[in-house]
Amino acid sequence: MAPVSFPARPVPRCAGAVFTAAVLLAGTVAGVGTVAAQPAAPMVVPLPSADPFYTWDGPLDDVAPGSVLDTRTMPYGFHDQDTPITSTQVLYRTTDQFDRPTTTVATILRPLLPGPAKLISYHMAYDALGSECDPSYTLTGNGTYSQAGTFEQGVITGYLASGYSVVVPDYEGPDLEWTIGRQSAYAALDGVRAAESVLGLPASTPVGLAGYSGGSVPTQWGAEVAPAYAPELNIVGAAAGGLPVNLAHNLPYVSGSKDWAGVIPALIVAYQRTYGLDTAAFLNPYGQQIVDTVSSQCINAFASHYPGLTDTEMLQGPYTSLLEIPGVVRAINDNIMGTAGTPQVPMLLAVGDVDGTGDSVMITADVEGLAHEYCERGVAVTYAQYDRLSHSDAFLPFQAQTAQFFTDRFAGAAPTDNCAAVGPGNALAPTPVP
């Protein structure tokens, strides 16, 4: 039996204002709760791709990672509804996958209640290929409605109500490079540095890293690279759920699926942007057409829009699988979790298991294998497996467990783990390059 499990479709217990706000906000925006009869419309802002705030023309080589380049005050809205809360957007220097200087933007939110300084770096699962999906854009109340994004904004607001400052980075960077590990981590850690500068907080401020699904990428990788990349940050814990540990295992799992096959062409877009894949060498006209279609979309527009799609259908001979293409395999191997370093903070790692293999998109044994590897290295890991829950269904129990995890971490409680009950799971070994 898994170390931590939940029954199918549970009614999760509230873990303070964080979980409560997630549920109430989601219900309110969906029309379940009570809203003002005529809520104010949010300020309309240009897409990041057309907004000069996102562009920095100055030199970066001698600028320290995390340095603030520009700031502005922006609204904090819920899709088409305004709120009295404002945010500070910050343009800052960070580092890309190949250790070159670059920039990105983060949204900084001050707590609704005064109290001791504490900061959450919250990583939304925006899973984006187009700038309209950037959190810095959607958190102003603009962009296309997303139920997942609404739930996540509820979680963010819950942290604000619990006295946390929150920083939400656009961790995919200016070119929307989805699932790219080290780059996402650097953007998150430099976002913390920038937020501490803007808020006037010392480096000793306790920090938590949190993210689910796509947001688990900067969370898990951030915990791994922080000891070398940002040793001055006082990270007290990291909570990552629904993790894509090794996409060489995820791709065969989602190929042909009803709800998640659309991530296949989206991953090709991300790898082409980051690693310069020559897609003309392996995609057939049908595959290229789908790749072109999804290349500016958010995940809610592509994940389930190609039911039954397989990678074989997208490829020209002699290829029958993306895992037969050397460039794709090298890109996947460069992003296997657990291979960049060892976290020095307590970790919460969680995943659903709806069918004995995974949560419909993530591989359960991969996450267990990552937890086991960390345990072997001496990391205090809590591994949570939500039996009979899909990827979407596991979101709320994970958020409830994360809220309690951070309550303990920020209170200075002694770290706990359940390593003795964590099985070996899958190994973190790379796929042989064809």
mmCIF file of C-alpha atoms in Angstrom, residues 231-368:
data_model
loop_
_atom_site.group_PDB
_atom_site.id
_atom_site.type_symbol
_atom_site.label_atom_id
_atom_site.label_comp_id
_atom_site.label_asym_id
_atom_site.label_seq_id
_atom_site.Cartn_x
_atom_site.Cartn_y
_atom_site.Cartn_z
ATOM 1 C CA PRO A 231 22.533 29.163 -1.500
ATOM 2 C CA GLU A 232 21.656 32.406 0.282
ATOM 3 C CA LEU A 233 17.898 31.777 0.094
ATOM 4 C CA ASN A 234 16.297 30.388 3.242
ATOM 5 C CA ILE A 235 14.091 27.755 1.594
ATOM 6 C CA VAL A 236 12.269 25.815 4.301
ATOM 7 C CA GLY A 237 10.443 23.277 2.139
ATOM 8 C CA ALA A 238 9.222 22.345 -1.329
ATOM 9 C CA ALA A 239 5.892 20.720 -2.234
ATOM 10 C CA ALA A 240 5.505 19.277 -5.728
ATOM 11 C CA GLY A 241 2.544 17.250 -6.981
ATOM 12 C CA GLY A 242 1.772 15.473 -10.253
ATOM 13 C CA LEU A 243 5.397 15.471 -11.415
ATOM 14 C CA PRO A 244 6.617 14.620 -14.960
ATOM 15 C CA VAL A 245 9.760 12.878 -13.703
ATOM 16 C CA ASN A 246 10.886 11.292 -16.978
ATOM 17 C CA LEU A 247 8.912 12.167 -20.099
ATOM 18 C CA ALA A 248 10.246 9.088 -21.866
ATOM 19 C CA HIS A 249 7.756 7.226 -19.682
ATOM 20 C CA ASN A 250 4.927 9.769 -20.005
ATOM 21 C CA LEU A 251 4.909 9.867 -23.802
ATOM 22 C CA PRO A 252 3.922 6.196 -24.344
ATOM 23 C CA TYR A 253 1.348 6.534 -21.537
ATOM 24 C CA VAL A 254 -0.498 9.479 -23.132
ATOM 25 C CA SER A 255 -0.077 8.345 -26.739
ATOM 26 C CA GLY A 256 -3.538 7.428 -27.981
ATOM 27 C CA SER A 257 -5.266 8.684 -24.819
ATOM 28 C CA LYS A 258 -8.578 10.505 -24.806
ATOM 29 C CA ASP A 259 -7.693 13.454 -22.587
ATOM 30 C CA TRP A 260 -3.934 13.996 -22.808
ATOM 31 C CA ALA A 261 -2.683 13.055 -26.296
ATOM 32 C CA GLY A 262 -2.447 16.742 -27.205
ATOM 33 C CA VAL A 263 0.586 17.177 -24.984
ATOM 34 C CA ILE A 264 2.642 15.224 -27.566
ATOM 35 C CA PRO A 265 2.755 17.976 -30.228
ATOM 36 C CA ALA A 266 3.092 20.605 -27.487
ATOM 37 C CA LEU A 267 6.232 18.935 -26.154
ATOM 38 C CA ILE A 268 7.660 18.900 -29.667
ATOM 39 C CA VAL A 269 7.144 22.675 -29.801
ATOM 40 C CA ALA A 270 8.890 23.160 -26.457
ATOM 41 C CA TYR A 271 11.867 21.007 -27.425
ATOM 42 C CA GLN A 272 12.155 22.674 -30.819
ATOM 43 C CA ARG A 273 12.351 26.077 -29.138
ATOM 44 C CA THR A 274 14.872 25.029 -26.519
ATOM 45 C CA TYR A 275 17.048 22.525 -28.341
ATOM 46 C CA GLY A 276 16.585 23.583 -31.978
ATOM 47 C CA LEU A 277 15.048 20.305 -33.162
ATOM 48 C CA ASP A 278 14.784 19.938 -36.922
ATOM 49 C CA THR A 279 11.142 18.904 -36.954
ATOM 50 C CA ALA A 280 11.104 18.672 -40.754
ATOM 51 C CA ALA A 281 13.362 15.638 -40.432
ATOM 52 C CA PHE A 282 10.796 13.552 -38.592
ATOM 53 C CA LEU A 283 7.303 15.098 -38.748
ATOM 54 C CA ASN A 284 4.923 14.278 -41.581
ATOM 55 C CA PRO A 285 2.594 17.012 -42.940
ATOM 56 C CA TYR A 286 -0.168 16.032 -40.508
ATOM 57 C CA GLY A 287 2.208 16.170 -37.559
ATOM 58 C CA GLN A 288 3.590 19.533 -38.655
ATOM 59 C CA GLN A 289 0.062 20.897 -39.028
ATOM 60 C CA ILE A 290 -0.815 19.953 -35.438
ATOM 61 C CA VAL A 291 2.480 21.314 -34.110
ATOM 62 C CA ASP A 292 1.854 24.619 -35.889
ATOM 63 C CA THR A 293 -1.688 24.762 -34.501
ATOM 64 C CA VAL A 294 -0.730 24.278 -30.850
ATOM 65 C CA SER A 295 2.380 26.484 -30.998
ATOM 66 C CA SER A 296 0.650 29.515 -29.471
ATOM 67 C CA GLN A 297 -1.952 27.819 -27.269
ATOM 68 C CA CYS A 298 -2.500 27.149 -23.567
ATOM 69 C CA ILE A 299 -2.903 23.565 -22.362
ATOM 70 C CA ASN A 300 -6.687 23.774 -22.042
ATOM 71 C CA ALA A 301 -6.771 24.382 -25.811
ATOM 72 C CA PHE A 302 -4.680 21.368 -26.820
ATOM 73 C CA ALA A 303 -4.482 18.615 -24.160
ATOM 74 C CA SER A 304 -7.816 16.930 -24.899
ATOM 75 C CA HIS A 305 -8.426 18.298 -28.378
ATOM 76 C CA TYR A 306 -6.709 15.392 -30.162
ATOM 77 C CA PRO A 307 -8.324 12.303 -28.603
ATOM 78 C CA GLY A 308 -6.642 9.106 -29.676
ATOM 79 C CA LEU A 309 -3.670 10.869 -31.286
ATOM 80 C CA THR A 310 -0.456 8.817 -31.311
ATOM 81 C CA ASP A 311 3.059 9.972 -32.003
ATOM 82 C CA THR A 312 3.255 7.395 -34.808
ATOM 83 C CA GLU A 313 0.517 9.272 -36.704
ATOM 84 C CA MET A 314 2.635 12.426 -36.649
ATOM 85 C CA LEU A 315 5.901 10.912 -37.875
ATOM 86 C CA GLN A 316 7.353 10.167 -41.280
ATOM 87 C CA GLY A 317 9.323 7.019 -41.989
ATOM 88 C CA PRO A 318 11.423 5.379 -40.810
ATOM 89 C CA TYR A 319 10.248 6.649 -37.396
ATOM 90 C CA THR A 320 7.343 5.081 -35.521
ATOM 91 C CA SER A 321 8.010 6.665 -32.096
ATOM 92 C CA LEU A 322 9.436 9.945 -30.826
ATOM 93 C CA LEU A 323 11.787 7.861 -28.697
ATOM 94 C CA GLU A 324 13.512 6.725 -31.914
ATOM 95 C CA ILE A 325 14.635 10.307 -32.641
ATOM 96 C CA PRO A 326 18.044 11.155 -31.125
ATOM 97 C CA GLY A 327 17.348 14.855 -30.580
ATOM 98 C CA VAL A 328 14.091 14.161 -28.760
ATOM 99 C CA VAL A 329 15.695 11.563 -26.506
ATOM 100 C CA ARG A 330 18.593 13.899 -25.661
ATOM 101 C CA ALA A 331 16.131 16.653 -24.753
ATOM 102 C CA ILE A 332 14.128 14.305 -22.525
ATOM 103 C CA ASN A 333 17.274 12.996 -20.835
ATOM 104 C CA ASP A 334 18.361 16.575 -20.109
ATOM 105 C CA ASN A 335 15.164 17.056 -18.101
ATOM 106 C CA ILE A 336 14.932 13.908 -15.962
ATOM 107 C CA MET A 337 14.168 14.949 -12.409
ATOM 108 C CA GLY A 338 16.569 13.959 -9.653
ATOM 109 C CA THR A 339 19.656 14.384 -11.816
ATOM 110 C CA ALA A 340 20.738 17.991 -11.141
ATOM 111 C CA GLY A 341 21.505 17.913 -7.435
ATOM 112 C CA THR A 342 20.167 16.981 -4.018
ATOM 113 C CA PRO A 343 17.631 19.139 -2.155
ATOM 114 C CA GLN A 344 18.665 20.286 1.291
ATOM 115 C CA VAL A 345 15.113 20.967 2.473
ATOM 116 C CA PRO A 346 12.134 18.764 3.395
ATOM 117 C CA MET A 347 10.103 17.677 0.371
ATOM 118 C CA LEU A 348 6.476 16.741 -0.214
ATOM 119 C CA LEU A 349 6.137 14.686 -3.408
ATOM 120 C CA ALA A 350 2.656 13.562 -4.453
ATOM 121 C CA VAL A 351 0.854 11.879 -7.335
ATOM 122 C CA GLY A 352 -2.455 10.203 -8.116
ATOM 123 C CA ASP A 353 -2.906 6.626 -9.300
ATOM 124 C CA VAL A 354 -6.130 6.088 -11.186
ATOM 125 C CA ASP A 355 -5.308 2.957 -13.184
ATOM 126 C CA GLY A 356 -2.324 1.203 -11.615
ATOM 127 C CA THR A 357 0.119 3.046 -13.880
ATOM 128 C CA GLY A 358 -0.451 6.706 -13.244
ATOM 129 C CA ASP A 359 -2.904 9.543 -12.774
ATOM 130 C CA SER A 360 -3.806 9.539 -16.513
ATOM 131 C CA VAL A 361 -0.775 11.638 -17.493
ATOM 132 C CA MET A 362 1.933 11.259 -14.800
ATOM 133 C CA ILE A 363 3.579 7.931 -13.938
ATOM 134 C CA THR A 364 3.050 6.959 -10.301
ATOM 135 C CA ALA A 365 6.144 4.746 -10.046
ATOM 136 C CA ASP A 366 8.282 7.573 -11.454
ATOM 137 C CA VAL A 367 7.298 9.889 -8.604
ATOM 138 C CA GLU A 368 7.773 7.089 -6.078
#
